[in-house]
Amino acid sequence: MKPLENPISRRSFLANGSKASLALGLAGTGILSSMTGSANAKENRILPTGYTQTPLAYSYDALAPHIDAMTMEIHYTKHAAGYAKNLGDAITEEKVAMNTPLEDVLAKISGYSTKMRNNGGGHYNHELFWKLMSPNGGGKPEGALADAINASFGSYDAFVTAFENAAKTRFGSGWAWLVVGENKKLAVGSTANQDNPLMDLSDFKGVPLLGLDVWEHAYYLNYQNKRPDYVSAFWNVLDWKVVAQRFADASR
Ligand code: MN3
């Protein structure tokens, strides 16, 4: 397995090497600040999503039978690679420096093109999605995240019902989300296409802890029209430790 590389972004990245490394090195804590536009926006981020694809941490068949190998391979090497390539083109065309955190671009997406919106969202969403899944996934949230889920939704089961409902009822293509929203309360919702809760023009806003791709390309080979079965299977590959870490970072 070898990810496709965007030669344009790669060159730009190398040209801006020290700045880009510095920006990546600052990664670590909450991206709530990027929503509020505070001076700490560049210091605190949960997922330092660069402009190029990062390698999958597992093989294409590692999530089977819940997500099959062919779906994973096509999804990663075609769909997600396409978003990364087109995002690379968009940031060149719109003169966005490679050391600008992608989260900052998303937070001001109303000032950019539709191409930036679709591909910046698409790239961020997929980079998050791959990291949320693991062949050792499953189980339930623990600790502070479990407490927050109970406080916000009443129970873990009520959260699952709400999240699955958001995923199943998103009409057409889009994403279901668990976010840290208003007053640091957890919320579930969905966005259309490749929109993301970090975007200023999203009608569902927050800091994404968990996102589920409900585009047909994410499940159709294995599940055909049965999106609810795919949504239910997702819990088996979800790595709650990653979600918990994002929650801890967002709560800092
Ligand atoms: Mn997808």
Tab-separated table of C-alpha atoms and ligand atoms in Angstrom:
chain	number	residue	atom	x	y	z
A	1	MET	CA	0.000	0.000	0.000
A	2	LYS	CA	1.417	3.269	-1.062
A	3	PRO	CA	-0.476	6.521	-0.950
A	4	LEU	CA	-0.540	8.702	-4.004
A	5	GLU	CA	1.512	11.776	-3.621
A	6	ASN	CA	0.620	15.166	-4.928
A	7	PRO	CA	3.797	16.413	-6.641
A	8	ILE	CA	2.724	20.052	-6.479
A	9	SER	CA	2.028	19.963	-2.768
A	10	ARG	CA	5.160	17.951	-2.187
A	11	ARG	CA	7.315	20.580	-3.868
A	12	SER	CA	5.574	23.386	-2.034
A	13	PHE	CA	5.939	21.516	1.211
A	14	LEU	CA	9.663	21.065	0.707
A	15	ALA	CA	10.054	24.690	-0.327
A	16	ASN	CA	8.352	25.739	2.881
A	17	GLY	CA	9.968	22.960	4.852
A	18	SER	CA	10.985	24.739	8.004
A	19	LYS	CA	7.780	26.717	8.341
A	20	ALA	CA	5.660	23.673	7.611
A	21	SER	CA	7.560	21.595	10.131
A	22	LEU	CA	7.128	24.308	12.697
A	23	ALA	CA	3.401	24.459	12.089
A	24	LEU	CA	3.115	20.678	12.353
A	25	GLY	CA	5.269	20.678	15.463
A	26	LEU	CA	2.855	23.002	17.191
A	27	ALA	CA	0.175	20.365	16.886
A	28	GLY	CA	-1.429	18.940	19.935
A	29	THR	CA	-4.159	20.692	21.799
A	30	GLY	CA	-7.692	21.863	21.206
A	31	ILE	CA	-8.906	23.550	18.055
A	32	LEU	CA	-11.725	25.328	19.840
A	33	SER	CA	-9.519	28.383	19.540
A	34	SER	CA	-9.663	28.240	15.766
A	35	MET	CA	-13.417	28.707	15.996
A	36	THR	CA	-13.219	31.717	18.222
A	37	GLY	CA	-10.344	33.261	16.314
A	38	SER	CA	-8.291	33.680	19.450
A	39	ALA	CA	-4.595	34.445	19.394
A	40	ASN	CA	-3.931	30.835	20.305
A	41	ALA	CA	-5.415	29.559	17.072
A	42	LYS	CA	-2.106	28.264	15.793
A	43	GLU	CA	-1.002	26.666	19.040
A	44	ASN	CA	-3.839	24.397	19.910
A	45	ARG	CA	-5.096	21.879	17.423
A	46	ILE	CA	-6.420	18.379	17.771
A	47	LEU	CA	-5.592	17.047	14.354
A	48	PRO	CA	-2.855	18.850	12.482
A	49	THR	CA	-4.285	18.101	9.081
A	50	GLY	CA	-1.762	19.001	6.415
A	51	TYR	CA	-2.532	19.324	2.737
A	52	THR	CA	-1.345	15.903	1.627
A	53	GLN	CA	-2.559	12.405	2.429
A	54	THR	CA	-0.962	10.605	5.339
A	55	PRO	CA	-0.471	6.834	5.029
A	56	LEU	CA	-3.151	4.563	6.427
A	57	ALA	CA	-2.083	3.001	9.728
A	58	TYR	CA	-3.562	-0.368	8.682
A	59	SER	CA	-3.987	-2.437	5.532
A	60	TYR	CA	-6.986	-2.124	3.227
A	61	ASP	CA	-8.413	-5.424	4.480
A	62	ALA	CA	-7.821	-4.693	8.176
A	63	LEU	CA	-11.354	-3.436	8.856
A	64	ALA	CA	-13.140	-6.333	7.156
A	65	PRO	CA	-15.795	-7.605	7.346
A	66	HIS	CA	-17.192	-4.300	8.611
A	67	ILE	CA	-15.569	-2.317	5.811
A	68	ASP	CA	-14.294	-4.425	2.934
A	69	ALA	CA	-10.840	-4.176	1.368
A	70	MET	CA	-11.944	-2.988	-2.062
A	71	THR	CA	-14.033	-0.196	-0.593
A	72	MET	CA	-11.105	0.906	1.551
A	73	GLU	CA	-8.650	0.820	-1.344
A	74	ILE	CA	-10.856	2.741	-3.769
A	75	HIS	CA	-11.928	5.159	-1.052
A	76	TYR	CA	-8.355	5.952	-0.010
A	77	THR	CA	-6.528	5.825	-3.361
A	78	LYS	CA	-9.217	7.379	-5.559
A	79	HIS	CA	-11.779	9.423	-3.657
A	80	ALA	CA	-9.658	10.763	-0.809
A	81	ALA	CA	-6.579	11.100	-3.039
A	82	GLY	CA	-8.674	13.207	-5.380
A	83	TYR	CA	-9.662	15.603	-2.611
A	84	ALA	CA	-6.031	15.945	-1.558
A	85	LYS	CA	-4.868	16.628	-5.117
A	86	ASN	CA	-7.598	19.171	-5.799
A	87	LEU	CA	-6.979	20.837	-2.446
A	88	GLY	CA	-3.316	21.145	-3.422
A	89	ASP	CA	-4.391	22.848	-6.652
A	90	ALA	CA	-6.804	25.143	-4.811
A	91	ILE	CA	-4.283	26.354	-2.261
A	92	THR	CA	-1.841	27.118	-5.078
A	93	GLU	CA	-4.485	28.949	-7.089
A	94	GLU	CA	-5.741	30.901	-4.081
A	95	LYS	CA	-2.257	31.516	-2.695
A	96	VAL	CA	-2.710	29.846	0.661
A	97	ALA	CA	0.648	29.240	2.353
A	98	MET	CA	1.386	25.607	3.134
A	99	ASN	CA	2.019	26.509	6.755
A	100	THR	CA	-1.506	27.879	7.176
A	101	PRO	CA	-3.379	25.311	9.279
A	102	LEU	CA	-6.137	23.746	7.190
A	103	GLU	CA	-8.445	24.283	10.159
A	104	ASP	CA	-7.973	28.032	9.759
A	105	VAL	CA	-8.905	27.854	6.084
A	106	LEU	CA	-12.038	25.872	6.968
A	107	ALA	CA	-12.996	28.372	9.681
A	108	LYS	CA	-12.985	31.115	7.027
A	109	ILE	CA	-14.203	29.010	4.115
A	110	SER	CA	-16.818	31.560	3.079
A	111	GLY	CA	-13.910	33.636	1.799
A	112	TYR	CA	-12.652	30.924	-0.539
A	113	SER	CA	-13.869	29.119	-3.664
A	114	THR	CA	-16.301	26.232	-3.886
A	115	LYS	CA	-13.316	24.137	-4.961
A	116	MET	CA	-11.579	24.950	-1.666
A	117	ARG	CA	-14.758	24.205	0.287
A	118	ASN	CA	-15.346	20.820	-1.324
A	119	ASN	CA	-11.753	19.643	-1.324
A	120	GLY	CA	-10.566	21.249	1.914
A	121	GLY	CA	-13.528	19.681	3.663
A	122	GLY	CA	-13.072	16.430	1.778
A	123	HIS	CA	-9.418	16.184	2.728
A	124	TYR	CA	-9.909	17.099	6.391
A	125	ASN	CA	-12.896	14.785	6.776
A	126	HIS	CA	-11.120	11.758	5.316
A	127	GLU	CA	-7.857	12.311	7.198
A	128	LEU	CA	-9.941	12.323	10.376
A	129	PHE	CA	-12.017	9.327	9.301
A	130	TRP	CA	-9.006	7.051	8.658
A	131	LYS	CA	-7.525	7.887	12.048
A	132	LEU	CA	-10.771	7.164	13.863
A	133	MET	CA	-10.835	3.583	12.670
A	134	SER	CA	-8.764	0.619	13.784
A	135	PRO	CA	-8.832	-3.166	13.435
A	136	ASN	CA	-8.757	-3.079	17.252
A	137	GLY	CA	-11.764	-0.768	17.454
A	138	GLY	CA	-15.100	-1.308	19.102
A	139	GLY	CA	-16.172	-1.259	22.701
A	140	LYS	CA	-17.469	1.832	24.455
A	141	PRO	CA	-16.087	5.196	25.501
A	142	GLU	CA	-14.569	5.451	28.961
A	143	GLY	CA	-13.617	8.068	31.503
A	144	ALA	CA	-14.274	11.757	30.919
A	145	LEU	CA	-15.642	11.168	27.421
A	146	ALA	CA	-18.148	8.606	28.715
A	147	ASP	CA	-19.192	11.062	31.435
A	148	ALA	CA	-19.676	13.836	28.880
A	149	ILE	CA	-21.713	11.562	26.601
A	150	ASN	CA	-23.945	10.586	29.528
A	151	ALA	CA	-24.317	14.235	30.552
A	152	SER	CA	-25.144	15.412	27.021
A	153	PHE	CA	-27.345	12.577	25.761
A	154	GLY	CA	-28.559	10.795	28.899
A	155	SER	CA	-26.785	7.524	28.131
A	156	TYR	CA	-24.405	5.857	25.700
A	157	ASP	CA	-27.325	4.080	24.049
A	158	ALA	CA	-29.174	7.355	23.585
A	159	PHE	CA	-26.063	8.834	21.987
A	160	VAL	CA	-25.776	5.872	19.593
A	161	THR	CA	-29.425	6.254	18.612
A	162	ALA	CA	-28.998	9.980	17.983
A	163	PHE	CA	-25.791	9.526	15.994
A	164	GLU	CA	-27.177	6.681	13.894
A	165	ASN	CA	-30.282	8.734	13.235
A	166	ALA	CA	-28.148	11.640	12.012
A	167	ALA	CA	-26.188	9.274	9.761
A	168	LYS	CA	-29.229	7.505	8.349
A	169	THR	CA	-31.314	10.600	7.721
A	170	ARG	CA	-28.663	12.740	6.009
A	171	PHE	CA	-30.222	13.014	2.559
A	172	GLY	CA	-27.806	12.253	-0.256
A	173	SER	CA	-24.086	12.556	0.429
A	174	GLY	CA	-22.587	13.848	3.639
A	175	TRP	CA	-21.212	13.153	7.080
A	176	ALA	CA	-22.562	12.444	10.567
A	177	TRP	CA	-20.727	14.076	13.463
A	178	LEU	CA	-20.133	14.109	17.187
A	179	VAL	CA	-18.802	17.529	18.104
A	180	VAL	CA	-17.967	19.716	21.051
A	181	GLY	CA	-20.474	22.482	20.461
A	182	GLU	CA	-21.955	25.404	22.326
A	183	ASN	CA	-20.928	25.697	25.971
A	184	LYS	CA	-18.598	22.719	25.511
A	185	LYS	CA	-21.604	20.436	25.321
A	186	LEU	CA	-21.434	17.425	23.027
A	187	ALA	CA	-23.828	17.376	20.088
A	188	VAL	CA	-24.595	15.159	17.117
A	189	GLY	CA	-25.662	16.287	13.671
A	190	SER	CA	-24.782	15.995	10.013
A	191	THR	CA	-23.470	18.059	7.139
A	192	ALA	CA	-24.012	17.808	3.385
A	193	ASN	CA	-21.382	16.911	0.803
A	194	GLN	CA	-17.891	17.526	2.247
A	195	ASP	CA	-18.893	20.322	4.599
A	196	ASN	CA	-17.413	20.190	8.077
A	197	PRO	CA	-18.530	21.591	11.444
A	198	LEU	CA	-15.424	23.809	11.528
A	199	MET	CA	-16.640	25.739	8.496
A	200	ASP	CA	-18.047	29.189	9.131
A	201	LEU	CA	-20.879	28.523	6.705
A	202	SER	CA	-21.808	25.102	8.079
A	203	ASP	CA	-25.312	24.918	9.495
A	204	PHE	CA	-23.999	22.437	12.086
A	205	LYS	CA	-20.977	23.786	13.949
A	206	GLY	CA	-18.536	22.512	16.542
A	207	VAL	CA	-15.174	20.853	17.008
A	208	PRO	CA	-15.384	17.427	15.370
A	209	LEU	CA	-14.538	14.513	17.637
A	210	LEU	CA	-15.989	11.829	15.419
A	211	GLY	CA	-17.134	11.833	11.806
A	212	LEU	CA	-18.750	9.103	9.730
A	213	ASP	CA	-18.688	9.212	5.940
A	214	VAL	CA	-22.160	8.376	4.623
A	215	TRP	CA	-21.431	8.967	0.946
A	216	GLU	CA	-22.429	5.900	-1.070
A	217	HIS	CA	-18.779	5.401	-2.089
A	218	ALA	CA	-18.052	4.598	1.574
A	219	TYR	CA	-20.311	1.551	1.686
A	220	TYR	CA	-22.078	0.706	-1.554
A	221	LEU	CA	-19.844	-2.184	-2.730
A	222	ASN	CA	-20.567	-4.157	0.436
A	223	TYR	CA	-23.848	-2.783	1.732
A	224	GLN	CA	-25.531	-1.515	-1.471
A	225	ASN	CA	-28.572	0.514	-0.444
A	226	LYS	CA	-28.435	-0.600	3.204
A	227	ARG	CA	-26.781	2.441	4.735
A	228	PRO	CA	-28.162	1.608	8.224
A	229	ASP	CA	-26.218	-1.677	8.237
A	230	TYR	CA	-22.993	0.170	7.427
A	231	VAL	CA	-23.698	2.722	10.137
A	232	SER	CA	-24.280	-0.020	12.707
A	233	ALA	CA	-21.106	-1.861	11.641
A	234	PHE	CA	-18.993	1.289	12.063
A	235	TRP	CA	-19.020	0.930	15.861
A	236	ASN	CA	-16.950	-2.248	15.483
A	237	VAL	CA	-14.033	-0.379	13.931
A	238	LEU	CA	-14.289	2.918	15.799
A	239	ASP	CA	-11.266	3.561	18.015
A	240	TRP	CA	-12.722	5.317	21.050
A	241	LYS	CA	-9.233	6.095	22.342
A	242	VAL	CA	-8.737	8.502	19.433
A	243	VAL	CA	-12.096	10.144	20.117
A	244	ALA	CA	-11.246	10.426	23.825
A	245	GLN	CA	-7.931	12.076	23.034
A	246	ARG	CA	-9.614	14.596	20.753
A	247	PHE	CA	-12.168	15.314	23.478
A	248	ALA	CA	-9.400	15.842	26.029
A	249	ASP	CA	-7.595	18.211	23.645
A	250	ALA	CA	-10.780	20.112	22.829
A	251	SER	CA	-11.620	20.449	26.522
A	252	ARG	CA	-8.274	21.835	27.574
B	1	MN3	MN	-15.525	9.452	1.359
